[in-house]
Tab-separated table of C-alpha atoms and ligand atoms in Angstrom:
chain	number	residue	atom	x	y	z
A	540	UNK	CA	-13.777	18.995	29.554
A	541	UNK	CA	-15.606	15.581	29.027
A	542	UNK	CA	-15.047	13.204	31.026
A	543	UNK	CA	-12.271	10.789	31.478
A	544	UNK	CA	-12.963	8.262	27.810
A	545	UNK	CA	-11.091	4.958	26.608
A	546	UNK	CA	-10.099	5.823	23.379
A	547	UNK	CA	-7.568	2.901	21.067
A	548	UNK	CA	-5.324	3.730	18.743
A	549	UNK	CA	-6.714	2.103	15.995
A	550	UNK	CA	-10.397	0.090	15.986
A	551	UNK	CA	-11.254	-2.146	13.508
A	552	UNK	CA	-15.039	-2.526	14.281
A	553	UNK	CA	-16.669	0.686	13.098
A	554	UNK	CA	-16.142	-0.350	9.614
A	555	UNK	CA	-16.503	-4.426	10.280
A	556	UNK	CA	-20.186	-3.198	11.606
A	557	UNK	CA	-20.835	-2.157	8.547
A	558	UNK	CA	-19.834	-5.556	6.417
A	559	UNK	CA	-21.449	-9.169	6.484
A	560	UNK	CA	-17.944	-10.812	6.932
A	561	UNK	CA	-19.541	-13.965	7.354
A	562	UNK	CA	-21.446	-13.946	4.347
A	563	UNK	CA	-18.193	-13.068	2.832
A	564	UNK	CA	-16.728	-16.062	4.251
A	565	UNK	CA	-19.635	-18.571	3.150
A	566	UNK	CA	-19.648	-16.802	-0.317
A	567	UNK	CA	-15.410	-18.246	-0.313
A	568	UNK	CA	-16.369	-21.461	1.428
A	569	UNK	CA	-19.071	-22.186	-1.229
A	570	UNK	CA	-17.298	-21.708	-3.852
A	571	UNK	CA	-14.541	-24.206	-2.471
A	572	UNK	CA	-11.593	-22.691	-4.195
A	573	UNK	CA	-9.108	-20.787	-2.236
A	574	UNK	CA	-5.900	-19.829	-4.137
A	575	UNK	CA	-5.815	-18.325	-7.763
A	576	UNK	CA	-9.523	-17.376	-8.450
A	577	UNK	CA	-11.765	-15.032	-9.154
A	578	UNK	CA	-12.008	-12.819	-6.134
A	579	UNK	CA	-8.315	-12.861	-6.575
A	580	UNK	CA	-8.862	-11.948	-10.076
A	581	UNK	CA	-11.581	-9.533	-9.588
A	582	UNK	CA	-9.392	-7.487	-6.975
A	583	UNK	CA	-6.228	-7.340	-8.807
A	584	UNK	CA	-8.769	-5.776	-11.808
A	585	UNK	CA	-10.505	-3.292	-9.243
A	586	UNK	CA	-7.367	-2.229	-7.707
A	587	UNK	CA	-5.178	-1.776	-10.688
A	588	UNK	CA	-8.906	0.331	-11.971
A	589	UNK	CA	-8.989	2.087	-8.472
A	590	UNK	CA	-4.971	3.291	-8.164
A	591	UNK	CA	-4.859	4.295	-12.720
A	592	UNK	CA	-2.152	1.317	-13.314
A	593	UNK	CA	-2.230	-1.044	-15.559
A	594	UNK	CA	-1.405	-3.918	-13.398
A	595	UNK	CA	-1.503	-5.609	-10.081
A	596	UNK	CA	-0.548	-8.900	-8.681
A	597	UNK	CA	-1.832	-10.040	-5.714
A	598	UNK	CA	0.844	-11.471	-3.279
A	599	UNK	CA	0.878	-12.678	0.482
A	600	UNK	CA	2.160	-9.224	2.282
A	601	UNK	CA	3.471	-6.040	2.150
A	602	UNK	CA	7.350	-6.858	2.816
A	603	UNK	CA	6.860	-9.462	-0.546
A	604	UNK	CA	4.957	-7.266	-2.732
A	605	UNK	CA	8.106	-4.970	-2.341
A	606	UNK	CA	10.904	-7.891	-2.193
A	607	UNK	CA	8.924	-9.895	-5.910
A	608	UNK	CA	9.116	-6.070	-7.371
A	609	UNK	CA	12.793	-5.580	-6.542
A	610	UNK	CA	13.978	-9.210	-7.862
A	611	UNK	CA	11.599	-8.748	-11.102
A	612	UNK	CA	13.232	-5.344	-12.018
A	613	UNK	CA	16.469	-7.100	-11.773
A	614	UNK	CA	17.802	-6.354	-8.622
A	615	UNK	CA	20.605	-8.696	-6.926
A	616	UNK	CA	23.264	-8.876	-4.990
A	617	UNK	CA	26.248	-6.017	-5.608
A	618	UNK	CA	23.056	-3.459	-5.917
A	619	UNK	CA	22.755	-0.998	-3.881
A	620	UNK	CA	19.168	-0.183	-2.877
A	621	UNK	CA	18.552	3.484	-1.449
A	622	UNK	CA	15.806	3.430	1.618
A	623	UNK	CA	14.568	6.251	4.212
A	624	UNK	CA	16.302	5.976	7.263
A	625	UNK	CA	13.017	6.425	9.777
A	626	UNK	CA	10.847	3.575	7.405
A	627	UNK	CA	9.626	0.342	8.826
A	628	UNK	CA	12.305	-2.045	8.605
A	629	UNK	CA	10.341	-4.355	5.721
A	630	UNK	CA	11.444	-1.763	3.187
A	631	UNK	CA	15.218	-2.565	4.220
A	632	UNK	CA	14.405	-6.339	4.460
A	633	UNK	CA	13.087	-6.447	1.136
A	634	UNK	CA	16.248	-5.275	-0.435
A	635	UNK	CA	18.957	-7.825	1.746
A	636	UNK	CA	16.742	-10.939	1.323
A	637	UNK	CA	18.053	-9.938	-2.327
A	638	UNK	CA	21.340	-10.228	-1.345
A	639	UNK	CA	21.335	-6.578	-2.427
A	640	UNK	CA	22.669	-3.450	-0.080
A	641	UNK	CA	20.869	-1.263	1.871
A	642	UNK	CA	21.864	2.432	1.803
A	643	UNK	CA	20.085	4.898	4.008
A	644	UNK	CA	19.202	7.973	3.093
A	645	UNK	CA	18.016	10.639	5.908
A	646	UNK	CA	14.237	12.321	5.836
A	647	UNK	CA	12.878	15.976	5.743
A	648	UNK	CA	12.251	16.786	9.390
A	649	UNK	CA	8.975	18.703	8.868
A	650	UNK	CA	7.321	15.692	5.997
A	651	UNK	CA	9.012	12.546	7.476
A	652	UNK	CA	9.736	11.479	4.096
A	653	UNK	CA	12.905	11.423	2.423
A	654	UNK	CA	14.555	14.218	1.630
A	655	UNK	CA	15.575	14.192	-2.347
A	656	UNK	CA	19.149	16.380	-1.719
A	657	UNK	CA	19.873	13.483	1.048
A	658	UNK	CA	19.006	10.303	-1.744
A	659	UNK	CA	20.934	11.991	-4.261
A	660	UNK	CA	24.023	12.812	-1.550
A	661	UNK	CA	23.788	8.205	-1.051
A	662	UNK	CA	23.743	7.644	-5.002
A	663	UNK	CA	26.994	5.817	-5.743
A	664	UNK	CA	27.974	3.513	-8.864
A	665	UNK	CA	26.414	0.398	-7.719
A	666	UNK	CA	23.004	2.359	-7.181
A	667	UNK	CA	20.004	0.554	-9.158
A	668	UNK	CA	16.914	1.709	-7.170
A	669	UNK	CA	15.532	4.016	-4.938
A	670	UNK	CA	12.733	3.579	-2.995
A	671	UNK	CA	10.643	6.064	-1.903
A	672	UNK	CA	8.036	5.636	1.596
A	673	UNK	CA	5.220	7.088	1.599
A	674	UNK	CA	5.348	7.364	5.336
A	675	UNK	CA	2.189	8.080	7.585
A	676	UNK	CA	0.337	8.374	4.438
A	677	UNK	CA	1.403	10.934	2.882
A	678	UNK	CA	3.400	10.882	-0.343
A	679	UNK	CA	6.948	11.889	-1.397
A	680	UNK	CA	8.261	14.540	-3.276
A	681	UNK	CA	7.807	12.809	-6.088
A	682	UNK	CA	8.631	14.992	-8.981
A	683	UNK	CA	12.280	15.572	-7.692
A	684	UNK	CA	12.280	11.901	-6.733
A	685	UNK	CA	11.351	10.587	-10.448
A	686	UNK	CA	14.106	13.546	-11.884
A	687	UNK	CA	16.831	11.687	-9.840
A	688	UNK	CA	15.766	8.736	-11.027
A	689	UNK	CA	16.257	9.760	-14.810
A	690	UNK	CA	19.128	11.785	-14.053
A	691	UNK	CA	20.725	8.840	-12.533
A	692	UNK	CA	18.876	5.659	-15.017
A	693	UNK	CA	17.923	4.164	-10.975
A	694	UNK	CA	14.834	2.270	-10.771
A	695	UNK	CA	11.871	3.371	-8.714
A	696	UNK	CA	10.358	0.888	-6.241
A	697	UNK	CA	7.085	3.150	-4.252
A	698	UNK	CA	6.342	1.379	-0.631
A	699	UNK	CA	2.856	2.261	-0.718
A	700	UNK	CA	2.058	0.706	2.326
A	701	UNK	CA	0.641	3.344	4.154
A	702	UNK	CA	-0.668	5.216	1.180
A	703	UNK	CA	-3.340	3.478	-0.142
A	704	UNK	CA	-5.348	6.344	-2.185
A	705	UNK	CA	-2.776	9.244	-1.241
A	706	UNK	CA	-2.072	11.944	-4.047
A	707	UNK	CA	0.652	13.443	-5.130
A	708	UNK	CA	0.098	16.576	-7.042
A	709	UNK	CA	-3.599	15.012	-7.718
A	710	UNK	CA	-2.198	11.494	-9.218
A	711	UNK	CA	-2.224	8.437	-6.131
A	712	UNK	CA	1.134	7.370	-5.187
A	713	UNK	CA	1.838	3.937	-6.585
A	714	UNK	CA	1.760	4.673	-10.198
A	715	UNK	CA	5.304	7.100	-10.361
A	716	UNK	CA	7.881	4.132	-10.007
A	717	UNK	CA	8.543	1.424	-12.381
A	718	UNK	CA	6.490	-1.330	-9.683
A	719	UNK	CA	5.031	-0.109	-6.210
A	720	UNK	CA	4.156	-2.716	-3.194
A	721	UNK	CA	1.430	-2.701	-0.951
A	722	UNK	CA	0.279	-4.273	2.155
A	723	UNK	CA	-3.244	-5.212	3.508
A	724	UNK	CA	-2.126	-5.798	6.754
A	725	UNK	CA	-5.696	-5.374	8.717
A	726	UNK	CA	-4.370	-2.410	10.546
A	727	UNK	CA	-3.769	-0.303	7.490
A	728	UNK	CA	-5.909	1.897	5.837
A	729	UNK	CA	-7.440	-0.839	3.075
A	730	UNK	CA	-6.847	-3.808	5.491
A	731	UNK	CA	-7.620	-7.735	5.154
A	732	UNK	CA	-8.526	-10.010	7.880
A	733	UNK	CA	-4.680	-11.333	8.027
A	734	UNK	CA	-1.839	-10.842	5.764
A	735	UNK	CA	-2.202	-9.957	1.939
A	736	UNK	CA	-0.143	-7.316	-0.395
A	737	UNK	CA	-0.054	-6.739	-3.938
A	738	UNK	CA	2.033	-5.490	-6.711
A	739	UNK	CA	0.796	-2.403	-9.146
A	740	UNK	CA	3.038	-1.576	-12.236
A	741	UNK	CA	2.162	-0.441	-15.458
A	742	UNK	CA	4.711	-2.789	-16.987
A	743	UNK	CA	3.396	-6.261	-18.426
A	744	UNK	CA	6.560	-7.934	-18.373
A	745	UNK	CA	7.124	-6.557	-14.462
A	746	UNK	CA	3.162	-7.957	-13.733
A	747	UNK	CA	4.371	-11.173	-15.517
A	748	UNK	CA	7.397	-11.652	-13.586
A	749	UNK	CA	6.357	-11.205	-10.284
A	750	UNK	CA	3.058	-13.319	-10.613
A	751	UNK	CA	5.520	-16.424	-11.531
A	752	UNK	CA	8.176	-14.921	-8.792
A	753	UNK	CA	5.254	-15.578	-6.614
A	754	UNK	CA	4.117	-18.749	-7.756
A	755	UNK	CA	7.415	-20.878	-7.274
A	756	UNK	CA	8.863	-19.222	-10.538
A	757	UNK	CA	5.757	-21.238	-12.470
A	758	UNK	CA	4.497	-19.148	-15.823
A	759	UNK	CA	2.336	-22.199	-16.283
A	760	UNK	CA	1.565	-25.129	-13.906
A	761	UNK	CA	4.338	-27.286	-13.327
A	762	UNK	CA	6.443	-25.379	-15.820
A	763	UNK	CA	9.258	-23.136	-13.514
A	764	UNK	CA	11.239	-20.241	-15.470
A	765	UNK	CA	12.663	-19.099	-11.913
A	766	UNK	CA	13.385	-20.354	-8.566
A	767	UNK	CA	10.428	-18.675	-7.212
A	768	UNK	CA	8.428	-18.016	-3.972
A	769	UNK	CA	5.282	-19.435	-2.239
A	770	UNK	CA	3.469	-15.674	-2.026
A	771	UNK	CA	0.153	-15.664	-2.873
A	772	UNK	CA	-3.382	-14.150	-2.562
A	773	UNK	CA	-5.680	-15.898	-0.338
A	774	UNK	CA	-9.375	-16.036	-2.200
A	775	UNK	CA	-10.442	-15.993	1.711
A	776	UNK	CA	-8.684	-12.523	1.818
A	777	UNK	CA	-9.508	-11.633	-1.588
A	778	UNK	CA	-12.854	-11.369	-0.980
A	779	UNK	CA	-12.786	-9.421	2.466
A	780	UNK	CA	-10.578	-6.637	0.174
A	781	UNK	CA	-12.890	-7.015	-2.911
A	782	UNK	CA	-16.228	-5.875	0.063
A	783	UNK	CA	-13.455	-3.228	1.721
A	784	UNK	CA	-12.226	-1.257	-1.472
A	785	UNK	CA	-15.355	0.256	-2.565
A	786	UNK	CA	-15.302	1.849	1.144
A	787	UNK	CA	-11.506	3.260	0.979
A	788	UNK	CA	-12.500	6.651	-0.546
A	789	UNK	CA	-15.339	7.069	2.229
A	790	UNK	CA	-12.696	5.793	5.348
A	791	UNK	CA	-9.830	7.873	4.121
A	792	UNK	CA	-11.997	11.003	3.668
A	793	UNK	CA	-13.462	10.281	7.244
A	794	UNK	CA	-8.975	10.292	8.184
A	795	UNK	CA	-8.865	13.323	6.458
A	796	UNK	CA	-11.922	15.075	8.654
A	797	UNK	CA	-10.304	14.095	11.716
A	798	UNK	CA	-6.545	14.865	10.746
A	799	UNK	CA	-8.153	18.476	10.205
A	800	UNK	CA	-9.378	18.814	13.337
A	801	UNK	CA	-6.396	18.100	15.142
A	802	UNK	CA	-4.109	19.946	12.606
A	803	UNK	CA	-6.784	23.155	13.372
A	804	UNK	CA	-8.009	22.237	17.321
A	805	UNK	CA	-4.574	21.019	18.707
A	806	UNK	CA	-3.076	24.074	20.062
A	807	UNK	CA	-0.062	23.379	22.427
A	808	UNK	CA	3.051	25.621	22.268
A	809	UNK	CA	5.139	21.924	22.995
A	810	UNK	CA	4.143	20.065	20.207
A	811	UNK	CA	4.583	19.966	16.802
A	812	UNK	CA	2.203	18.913	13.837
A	813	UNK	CA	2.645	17.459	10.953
A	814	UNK	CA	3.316	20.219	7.899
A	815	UNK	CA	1.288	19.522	4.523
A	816	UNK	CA	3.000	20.280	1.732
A	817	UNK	CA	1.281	21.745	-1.098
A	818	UNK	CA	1.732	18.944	-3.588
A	819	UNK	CA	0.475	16.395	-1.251
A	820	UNK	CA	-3.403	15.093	-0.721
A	821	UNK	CA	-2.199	12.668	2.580
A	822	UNK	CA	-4.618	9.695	4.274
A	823	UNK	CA	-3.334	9.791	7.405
A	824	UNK	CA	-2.373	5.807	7.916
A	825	UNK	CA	-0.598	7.622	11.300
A	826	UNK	CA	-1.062	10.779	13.051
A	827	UNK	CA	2.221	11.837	13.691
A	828	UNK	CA	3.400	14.837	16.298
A	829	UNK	CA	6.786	15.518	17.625
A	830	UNK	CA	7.716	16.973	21.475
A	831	UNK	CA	10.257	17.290	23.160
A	832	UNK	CA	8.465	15.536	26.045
A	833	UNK	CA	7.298	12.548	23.940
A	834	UNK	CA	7.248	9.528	26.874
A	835	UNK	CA	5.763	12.089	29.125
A	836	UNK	CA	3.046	13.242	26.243
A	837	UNK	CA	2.537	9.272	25.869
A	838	UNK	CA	2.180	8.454	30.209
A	839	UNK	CA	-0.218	11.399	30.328
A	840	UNK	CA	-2.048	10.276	27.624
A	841	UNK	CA	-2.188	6.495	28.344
A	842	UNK	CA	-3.661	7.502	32.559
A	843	UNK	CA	-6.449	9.657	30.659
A	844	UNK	CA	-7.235	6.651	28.584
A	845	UNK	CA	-5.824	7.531	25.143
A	846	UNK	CA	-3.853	4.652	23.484
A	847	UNK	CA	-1.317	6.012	21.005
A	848	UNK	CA	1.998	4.208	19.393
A	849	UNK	CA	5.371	5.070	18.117
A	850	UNK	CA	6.428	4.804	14.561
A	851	UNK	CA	8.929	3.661	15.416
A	852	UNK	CA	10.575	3.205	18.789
A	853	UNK	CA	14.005	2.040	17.371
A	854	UNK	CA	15.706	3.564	13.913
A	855	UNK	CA	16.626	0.177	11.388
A	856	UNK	CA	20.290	1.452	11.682
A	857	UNK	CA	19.866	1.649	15.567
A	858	UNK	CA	18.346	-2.486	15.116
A	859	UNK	CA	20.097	-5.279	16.555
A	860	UNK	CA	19.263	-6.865	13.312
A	861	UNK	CA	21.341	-4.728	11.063
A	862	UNK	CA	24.282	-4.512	13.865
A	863	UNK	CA	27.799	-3.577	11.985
A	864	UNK	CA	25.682	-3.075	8.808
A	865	UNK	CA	25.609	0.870	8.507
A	866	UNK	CA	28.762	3.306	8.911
A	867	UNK	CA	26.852	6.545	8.769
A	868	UNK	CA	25.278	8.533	11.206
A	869	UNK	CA	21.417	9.145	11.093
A	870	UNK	CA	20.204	12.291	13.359
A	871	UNK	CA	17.569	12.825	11.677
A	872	UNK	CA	15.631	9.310	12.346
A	873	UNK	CA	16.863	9.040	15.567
A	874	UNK	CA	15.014	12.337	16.284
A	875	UNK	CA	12.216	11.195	15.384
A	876	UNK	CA	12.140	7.941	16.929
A	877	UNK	CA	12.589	9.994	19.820
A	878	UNK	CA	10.046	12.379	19.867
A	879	UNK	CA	7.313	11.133	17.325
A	880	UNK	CA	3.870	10.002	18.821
A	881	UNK	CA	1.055	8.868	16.901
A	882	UNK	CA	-2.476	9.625	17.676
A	883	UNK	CA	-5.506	8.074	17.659
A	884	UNK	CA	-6.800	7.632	14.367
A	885	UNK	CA	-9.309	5.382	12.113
A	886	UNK	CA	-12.115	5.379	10.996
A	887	UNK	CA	-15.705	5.493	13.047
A	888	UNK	CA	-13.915	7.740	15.936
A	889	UNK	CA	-16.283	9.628	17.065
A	890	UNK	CA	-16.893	13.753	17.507
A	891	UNK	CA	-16.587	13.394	21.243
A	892	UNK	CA	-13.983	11.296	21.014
A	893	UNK	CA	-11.563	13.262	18.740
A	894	UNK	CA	-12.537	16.586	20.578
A	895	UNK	CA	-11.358	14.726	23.835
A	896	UNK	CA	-7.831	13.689	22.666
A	897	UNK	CA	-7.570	17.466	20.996
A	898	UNK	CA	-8.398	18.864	24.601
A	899	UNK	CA	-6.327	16.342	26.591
A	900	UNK	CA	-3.557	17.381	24.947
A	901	UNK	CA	-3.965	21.067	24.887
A	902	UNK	CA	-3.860	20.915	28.587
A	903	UNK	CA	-0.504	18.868	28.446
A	904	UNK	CA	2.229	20.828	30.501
A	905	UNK	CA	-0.165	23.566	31.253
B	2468	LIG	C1	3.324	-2.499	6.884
B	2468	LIG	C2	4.492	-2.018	6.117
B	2468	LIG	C3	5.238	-2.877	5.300
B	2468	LIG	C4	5.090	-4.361	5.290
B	2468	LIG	O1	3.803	-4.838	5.091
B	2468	LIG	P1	3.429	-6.307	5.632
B	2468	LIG	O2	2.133	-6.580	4.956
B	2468	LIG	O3	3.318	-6.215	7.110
B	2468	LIG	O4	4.501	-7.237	5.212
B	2468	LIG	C5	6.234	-2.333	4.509
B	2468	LIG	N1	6.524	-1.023	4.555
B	2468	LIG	C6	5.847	-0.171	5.342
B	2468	LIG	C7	6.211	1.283	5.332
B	2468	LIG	C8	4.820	-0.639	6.172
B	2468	LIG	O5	4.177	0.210	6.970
């Protein structure tokens, strides 16, 4: 066994050591323009080029890039807007700061992602869209998820983000749904240095609608066709993701070499790994196992030095934010915000460092 290591859950400086952020910066500051240029422009192009979309808008944040899709495609309140029931909680915010309702639908156990027999069970009348998580980084079902969505005429909204570069059946999630929303929040896997999103559709009139939804409702300056929003990308963070992109395939490979070590190395009768189905080519935003033991697994972890998080702690329905809001019951999520852990993971980790969380934890209970 090596000897006792500090290991975070997530470090951003492997990767930063690698950039000249500060000649990124003076490169912005030069230029003196810092909303609506051309890094802005240039990243919307290499993004839309890098996912096989036609379009992207830039926009200030994940929970926006989600919110401007769902009011472009129409979506308002009396809609009913069906959502995994262990996702972050912007995916439900997006659809009530619609005025639009929030219907949970329960995940697959083994995949964390939502189970298509459970969204079709919450499709009612008033359904218009469904939105599919790509949780942890690892994409939906998404063949049975786009038949419901015919079956039923629903709209498909993808939160992508946690799956920037995952593949479904060898085509990257983001480019199944009629508009798909990231987030370059700096902790996820193509990160800025603050908060930036973006929209990718392959719809013009979508693109069109949520770059004015964005830009107070403005198709041209001064000119407002909608009461609109300030969300915008920052040239500033434009640039940092412009420099960061061209590494993505290289940092989510590097996920990929350490999720296989710990999918092959971690070998503990009490815990359970994450299953990869066949269709799915993951990137491993999160690390997720399940025991029984969970707050134990996370103590023992945290006095040998290992850092790891929950994702997440409390279930949305289970929120006091959303108190009186759901009827239903949701065992599923609440098992795994019970006994999920996520493990270190990013990239730059090293081989000494992954091989001593893998051994930590196969001595854990023992
Ligand atoms: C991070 C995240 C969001 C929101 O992104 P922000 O940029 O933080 O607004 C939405 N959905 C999921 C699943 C996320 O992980």
């Amino acid at each position: 066994m090596t000897g006792h290591m500090d290991i975070p859950f997530v470090s951003f400086k492997p990767l930063e050591n690698e950039l000249n952020l500060t000649e990124i910066f003076e490169r912005v500051l030069n230029k003196s323009w810092y909303i609506g240029g051309d890094e802005d422009k240039a990243f919307e192009d290499a993004f839309a080029e890098y996912l096989g979309v036609r379009f992207c808008v830039g926009c200030g944040n994940g929970l926006d890039a989600l919110m401007l899709s769902l009011k472009a495609l129409g979506i308002e309140s009396g809609d009913e807007v069906i959502v995994p029931s262990n996702t972050y909680i912007a995916t439900a915010l997006a659809v009530v700061y619609l005025g639009a309702k929030v219907v949970l639908a329960e995940p697959k156990l083994e995949t964390f992602n939502i189970d298509p027999v459970e969204m079709e069970k919450a499709i009612t009348d008033k359904t218009k869209a469904i939105m599919p998580v790509h949780l942890y980084g690892q994409p939906c079902d998404m063949d049975k998820i786009t038949q419901l969505a015919k079956k039923y005429k629903l709209m498909i909204v993808e939160d992508c983000a946690q799956a920037h570069g995952a593949k479904y059946r060898g085509k990257k999630v983001g480019t199944f749904g009629n508009a798909a929303g990231f987030s370059f929040y700096p902790g996820k896997n193509l990160g800025a240095l603050g908060d930036a999103g973006a929209v990718a559709t392959n719809s013009r009139t979508t693109a069109d609608k949520v770059r004015a939804l964005g830009n107070y409702g403005s198709d041209y300056k001064y000119h407002h066709i909608y009461q609109g929003y300030n969300s915008r990308l920052d040239e500033i963070q434009a640039a940092f993701l412009n420099e960061k992109l061209p590494l993505l395939e290289k940092t989510n490979m590097f996920r990929k070499q350490v999720a296989k070590r710990y999918l092959s190395e971690i070998r503990n009768p009490g815990i359970i790994l994450p299953a990869v189905p066949e269709y799915a080519d993951p990137v491993w935003h999160v690390f997720a196992v399940r025991t029984e033991n969970r707050d134990e697994l996370e103590r023992y972890l945290l006095e040998r030095g290992i850092h790891t998080n929950k994702h997440y702690p409390i279930p949305i329905h289970r929120q006091k934010a959303f108190k009186g809001y759901f009827e239903g019951k949701y065992p599923i999520a609440e098992e795994i915000s019970r006994t999920e852990l996520s493990l270190p993971m990013y990239y730059g980790m090293t081989d000494s460092q992954v091989e001593y969380v893998i051994e930590t934890i196969n001595e854990f209970g023992r």
